[in-house]
Short mmCIF file of C-alpha atoms in Angstrom, two decimals:
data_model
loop_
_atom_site.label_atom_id
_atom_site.label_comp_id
_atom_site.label_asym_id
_atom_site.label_seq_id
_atom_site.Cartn_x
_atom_site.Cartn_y
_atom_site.Cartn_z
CA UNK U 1070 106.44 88.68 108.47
CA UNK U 1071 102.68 89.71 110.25
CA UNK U 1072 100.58 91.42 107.85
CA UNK U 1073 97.97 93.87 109.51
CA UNK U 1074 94.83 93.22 107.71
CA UNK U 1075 91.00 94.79 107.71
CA UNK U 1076 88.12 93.00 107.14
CA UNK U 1077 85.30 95.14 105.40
CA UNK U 1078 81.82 93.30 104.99
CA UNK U 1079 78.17 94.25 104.97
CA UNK U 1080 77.48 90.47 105.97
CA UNK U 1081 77.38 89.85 109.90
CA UNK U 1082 77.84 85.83 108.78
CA UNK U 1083 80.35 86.45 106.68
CA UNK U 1084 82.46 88.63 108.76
CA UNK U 1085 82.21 86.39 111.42
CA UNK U 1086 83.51 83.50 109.47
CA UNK U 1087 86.62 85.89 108.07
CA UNK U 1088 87.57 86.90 111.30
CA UNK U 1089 87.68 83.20 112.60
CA UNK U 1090 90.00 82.68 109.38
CA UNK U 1091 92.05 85.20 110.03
CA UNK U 1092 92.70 83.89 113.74
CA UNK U 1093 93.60 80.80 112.68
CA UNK U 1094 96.03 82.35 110.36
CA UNK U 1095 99.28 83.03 112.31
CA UNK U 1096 100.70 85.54 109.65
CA UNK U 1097 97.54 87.40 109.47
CA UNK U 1098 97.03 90.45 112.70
CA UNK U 1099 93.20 91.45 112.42
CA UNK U 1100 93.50 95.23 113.47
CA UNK U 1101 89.82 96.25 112.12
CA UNK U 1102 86.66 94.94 110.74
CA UNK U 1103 83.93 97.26 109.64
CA UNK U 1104 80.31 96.46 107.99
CA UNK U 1105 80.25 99.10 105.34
CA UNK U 1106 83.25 100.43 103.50
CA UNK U 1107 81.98 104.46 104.01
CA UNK U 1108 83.07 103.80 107.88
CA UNK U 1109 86.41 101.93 107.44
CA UNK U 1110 87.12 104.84 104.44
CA UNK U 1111 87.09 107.05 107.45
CA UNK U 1112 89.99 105.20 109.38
CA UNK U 1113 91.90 103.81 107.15
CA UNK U 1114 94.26 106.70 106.30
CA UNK U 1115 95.01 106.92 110.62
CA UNK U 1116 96.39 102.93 110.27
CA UNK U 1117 98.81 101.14 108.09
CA UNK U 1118 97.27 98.30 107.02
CA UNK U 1119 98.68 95.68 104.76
CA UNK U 1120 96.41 93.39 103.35
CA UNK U 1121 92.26 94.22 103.77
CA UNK U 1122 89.58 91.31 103.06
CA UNK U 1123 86.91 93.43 100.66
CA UNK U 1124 83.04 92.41 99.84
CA UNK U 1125 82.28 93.92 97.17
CA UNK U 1126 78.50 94.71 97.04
CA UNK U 1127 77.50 96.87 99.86
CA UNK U 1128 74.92 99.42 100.66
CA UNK U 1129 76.15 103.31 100.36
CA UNK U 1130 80.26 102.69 98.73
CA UNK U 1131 80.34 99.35 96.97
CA UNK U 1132 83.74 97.84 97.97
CA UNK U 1133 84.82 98.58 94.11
CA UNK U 1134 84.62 102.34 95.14
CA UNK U 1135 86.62 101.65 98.22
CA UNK U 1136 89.66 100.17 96.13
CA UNK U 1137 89.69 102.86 93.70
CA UNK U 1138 90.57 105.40 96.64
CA UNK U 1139 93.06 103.77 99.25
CA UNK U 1140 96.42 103.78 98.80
CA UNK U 1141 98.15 101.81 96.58
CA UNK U 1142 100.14 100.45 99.53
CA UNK U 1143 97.43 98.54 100.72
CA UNK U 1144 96.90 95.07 98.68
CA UNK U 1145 93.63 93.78 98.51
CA UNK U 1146 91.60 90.46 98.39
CA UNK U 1147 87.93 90.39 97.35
CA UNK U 1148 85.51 88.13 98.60
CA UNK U 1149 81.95 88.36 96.70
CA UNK U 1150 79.02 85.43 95.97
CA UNK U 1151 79.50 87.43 92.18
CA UNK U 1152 82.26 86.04 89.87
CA UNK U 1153 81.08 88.85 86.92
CA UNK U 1154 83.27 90.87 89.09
CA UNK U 1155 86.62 89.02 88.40
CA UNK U 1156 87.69 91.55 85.78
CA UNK U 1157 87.13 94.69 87.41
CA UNK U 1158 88.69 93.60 91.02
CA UNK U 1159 91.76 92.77 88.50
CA UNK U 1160 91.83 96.57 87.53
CA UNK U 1161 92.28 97.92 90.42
CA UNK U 1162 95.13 95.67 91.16
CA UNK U 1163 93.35 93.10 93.57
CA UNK U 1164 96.15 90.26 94.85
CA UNK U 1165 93.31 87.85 94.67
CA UNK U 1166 89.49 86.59 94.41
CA UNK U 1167 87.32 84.64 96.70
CA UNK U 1168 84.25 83.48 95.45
CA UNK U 1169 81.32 82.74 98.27
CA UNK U 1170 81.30 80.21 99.72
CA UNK U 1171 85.07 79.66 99.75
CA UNK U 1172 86.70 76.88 102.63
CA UNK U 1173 89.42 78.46 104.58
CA UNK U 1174 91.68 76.53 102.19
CA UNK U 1175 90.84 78.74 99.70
CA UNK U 1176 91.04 81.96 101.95
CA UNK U 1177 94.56 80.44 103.16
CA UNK U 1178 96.08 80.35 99.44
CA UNK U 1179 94.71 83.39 99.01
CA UNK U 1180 96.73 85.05 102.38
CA UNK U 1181 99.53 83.26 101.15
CA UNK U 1182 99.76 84.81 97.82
CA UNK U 1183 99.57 88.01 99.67
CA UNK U 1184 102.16 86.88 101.76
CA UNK U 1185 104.52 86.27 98.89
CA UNK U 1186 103.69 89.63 97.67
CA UNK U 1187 104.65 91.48 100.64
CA UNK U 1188 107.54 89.03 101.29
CA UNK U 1189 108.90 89.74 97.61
CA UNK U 1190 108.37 93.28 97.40
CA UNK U 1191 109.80 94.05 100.94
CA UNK U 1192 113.04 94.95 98.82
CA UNK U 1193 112.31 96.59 96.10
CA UNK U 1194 113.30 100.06 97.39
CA UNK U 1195 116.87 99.06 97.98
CA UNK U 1196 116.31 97.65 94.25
CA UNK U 1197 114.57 100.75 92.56
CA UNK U 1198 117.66 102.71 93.09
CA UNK U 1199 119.18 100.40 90.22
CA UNK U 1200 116.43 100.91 88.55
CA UNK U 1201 115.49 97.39 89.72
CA UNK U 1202 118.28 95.42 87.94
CA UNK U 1203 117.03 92.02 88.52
CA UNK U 1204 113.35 91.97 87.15
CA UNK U 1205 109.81 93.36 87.69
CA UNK U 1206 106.60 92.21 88.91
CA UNK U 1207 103.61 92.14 86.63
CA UNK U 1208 100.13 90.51 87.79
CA UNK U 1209 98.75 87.43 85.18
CA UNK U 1210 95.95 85.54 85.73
CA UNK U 1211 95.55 86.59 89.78
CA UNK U 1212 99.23 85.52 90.41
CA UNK U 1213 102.08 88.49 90.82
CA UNK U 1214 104.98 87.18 88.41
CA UNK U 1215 108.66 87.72 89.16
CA UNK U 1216 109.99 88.58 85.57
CA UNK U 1217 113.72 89.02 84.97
CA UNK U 1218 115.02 90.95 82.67
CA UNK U 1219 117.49 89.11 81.01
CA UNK U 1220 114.39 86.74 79.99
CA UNK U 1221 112.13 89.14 78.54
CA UNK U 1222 112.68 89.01 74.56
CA UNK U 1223 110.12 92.34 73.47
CA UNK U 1224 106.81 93.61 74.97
CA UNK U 1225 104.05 93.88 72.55
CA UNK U 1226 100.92 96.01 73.24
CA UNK U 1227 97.40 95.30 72.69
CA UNK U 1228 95.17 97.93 73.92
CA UNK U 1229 94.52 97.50 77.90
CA UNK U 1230 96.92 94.44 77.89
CA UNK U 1231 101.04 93.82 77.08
CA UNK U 1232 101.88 90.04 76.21
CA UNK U 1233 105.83 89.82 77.57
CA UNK U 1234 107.43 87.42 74.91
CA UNK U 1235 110.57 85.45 77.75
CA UNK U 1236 113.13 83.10 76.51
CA UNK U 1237 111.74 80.67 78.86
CA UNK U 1238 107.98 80.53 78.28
CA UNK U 1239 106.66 78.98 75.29
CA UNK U 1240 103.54 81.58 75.40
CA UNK U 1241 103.48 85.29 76.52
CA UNK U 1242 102.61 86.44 79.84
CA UNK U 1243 99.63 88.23 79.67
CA UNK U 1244 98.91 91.44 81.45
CA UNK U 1245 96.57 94.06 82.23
CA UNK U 1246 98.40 97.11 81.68
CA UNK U 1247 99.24 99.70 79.19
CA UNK U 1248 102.68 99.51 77.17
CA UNK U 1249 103.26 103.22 78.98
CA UNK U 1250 102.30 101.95 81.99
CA UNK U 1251 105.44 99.13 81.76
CA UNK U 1252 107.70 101.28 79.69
CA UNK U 1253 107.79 103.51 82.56
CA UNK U 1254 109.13 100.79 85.14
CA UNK U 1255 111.56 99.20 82.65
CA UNK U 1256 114.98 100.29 82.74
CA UNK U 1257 116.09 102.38 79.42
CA UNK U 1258 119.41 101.06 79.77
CA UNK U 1259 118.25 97.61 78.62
CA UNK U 1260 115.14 98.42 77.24
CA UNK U 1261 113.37 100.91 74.83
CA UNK U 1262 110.47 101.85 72.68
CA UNK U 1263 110.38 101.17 68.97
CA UNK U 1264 106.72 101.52 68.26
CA UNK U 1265 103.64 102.57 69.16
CA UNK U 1266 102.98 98.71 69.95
CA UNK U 1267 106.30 97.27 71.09
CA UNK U 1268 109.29 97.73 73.55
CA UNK U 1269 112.49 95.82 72.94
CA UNK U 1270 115.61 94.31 74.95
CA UNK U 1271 118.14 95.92 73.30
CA UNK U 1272 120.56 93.25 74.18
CA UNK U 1273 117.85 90.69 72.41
CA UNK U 1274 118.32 91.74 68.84
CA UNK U 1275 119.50 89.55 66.43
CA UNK U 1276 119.93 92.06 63.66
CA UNK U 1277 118.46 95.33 61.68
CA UNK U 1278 117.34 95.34 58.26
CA UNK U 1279 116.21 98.84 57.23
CA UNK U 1280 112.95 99.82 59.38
CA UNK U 1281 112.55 95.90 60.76
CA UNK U 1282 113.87 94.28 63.72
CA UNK U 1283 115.01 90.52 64.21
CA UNK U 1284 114.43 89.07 67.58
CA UNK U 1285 115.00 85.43 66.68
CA UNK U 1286 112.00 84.51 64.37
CA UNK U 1287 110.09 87.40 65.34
CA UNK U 1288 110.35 90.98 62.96
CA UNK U 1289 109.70 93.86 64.97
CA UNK U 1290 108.82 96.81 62.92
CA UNK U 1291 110.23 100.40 63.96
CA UNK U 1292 107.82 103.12 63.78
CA UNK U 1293 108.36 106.54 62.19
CA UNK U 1294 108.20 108.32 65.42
CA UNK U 1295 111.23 106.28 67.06
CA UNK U 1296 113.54 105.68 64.18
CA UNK U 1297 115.64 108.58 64.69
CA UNK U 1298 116.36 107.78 67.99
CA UNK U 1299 116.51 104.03 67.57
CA UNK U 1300 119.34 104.81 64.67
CA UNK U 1301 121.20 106.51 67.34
CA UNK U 1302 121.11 104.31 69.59
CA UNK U 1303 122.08 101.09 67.18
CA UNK U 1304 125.05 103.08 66.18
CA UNK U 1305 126.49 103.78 69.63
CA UNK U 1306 126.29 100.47 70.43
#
C-alpha cells in the first residue's frame, strides 16, 4: 500500500528535512508540501491525500485549525517543538505526535503506525455492512486499538473519556470519546445501554438482581431511563 501524503510547515528547515524523510520512505508518495496551512486548505479538497505531516504553530491558520476542517478521511501526524499540544492533536483524532527534533526513526514509527491504520481499516466497509462483526477501533495512548467484541466485558463513561473493561486486559483501555460517541458504532445486537454511564455485552452478564447487573465481580447498576427496555430485552432472551 502507497500512502499519498502532504507536508504542511511554516519552517523552510524543517520541511526540507520531512521531505528527505519521506523519500527515503518507500510507502510514503509526497504529492504536496506547502509553508502555511491557509494555502494547502485551498487544495486539499482537489487531491486525495492519505496521510499529511502537520506543524502546528504557524502564522495566519495554526495547523490545529487546519485539522479541525479537512476531512475525516485524511489521518494526520503532528510535528511541533511544543509537547503542551499532545492533548489537543489527540482530539482531533491525530494518528500520532512528533516532537522537534525527532530522528527519522521516530518519523518512521510514526508512518508506520499510519500505515497500519490505513492497512487495517482498508476493510472496514465490506465489514460495516455487518455492523462490523469482528471488533472496532478506538485510539489509546497515540496507538489505534483493534478491539473485538467478544472481549469487551461493559463500557463505562467518564465525561470526555470511556474505559473498555476486556476479558483479556487486566486494566481498561482508555479513550477519548463520549459513551454516545461509541454507543453509536457498537452493534445493538450484542451490545446496549443501561445507564447514563455504562454500555453492556449482553452476552457478558452473569445475572440480574432487581435494578443491578453482574458482570463477573463487577455490579452494573440500571438506570431509570433504560429499565423498561432493558426488562424487555432480558425477557426475550
Amino acid at each position: 500500500m502507497i500512502l499519498n501524503c502532504w507536508i504542511v510547515d511554516d519552517e523552510p528547515l524543517a520541511l526540507s528535512l520531512l521531505e528527505s524523510y519521506v523519500q527515503k520512505t518507500p510507502f510514503l508518495r509526497l504529492t504536496g508540501k506547502y509553508s502555511n496551512a491557509r494555502s494547502a486548505m485551498m487544495h486539499i479538497a482537489e487531491e486525495k491525500v492519505d496521510l499529511l505531516f502537520l506543524d502546528i504553530q504557524m502564522p495566519e491558520m495554526s495547523g490545529m485549525d487546519f485539522a479541525r476542517v479537512i476531512s475525516h478521511r485524511t489521518r494526520i501526524i503532528f510535528t511541533t517543538a511544543f509537547s503542551e499540544y499532545a492533548l489537543e492533536g489527540y482530539k482531533v483524532s491525530a494518528l500520532d505526535y512528533l516532537l522537534k527534533p525527532f530522528s527519522f526513526d521516530e518519523f518512521l514509527a510514526a508512518a508506520r503506525k499510519a500505515l497500519e491504520w490505513f492497512e487495517m481499516t482498508a476493510a472496514k466497509p465490506e465489514a460495516e455492512t455487518i455492523h462490523e462483526n469482528v471488533g472496532i477501533f478506538v485510539k489509546s495512548e497515540y496507538r489505534l486499538l483493534h478491539v473485538l467484541y467478544e472481549d469487551i466485558l461493559y463500557i463505562e463513561g467518564l465525561k470526555d473519556y470511556v474505559k473498555i473493561y476486556t476479558e483479556s486486559e487486566p486494566k481498561p483501555i482508555l479513550s477519548l470519546m463520549s459513551l454516545k460517541q461509541l454507543e453509536e458504532e457498537l452493534p445493538p445486537d450484542r451490545f446496549m445501554r443501561v445507564h447514563r454511564s455504562y454500555i453492556i455485552h449482553k452476552n457478558k452478564i452473569s445475572s440480574v438482581n432487581k435494578n443491578r447487573i453482574a458482570i463477573g465481580k463487577k455490579q452494573i447498576p440500571v438506570g431509570e431511563t433504560y429499565r423498561k427496555l432493558f426488562k424487555t430485552v432480558i425477557e426475550g432472551k
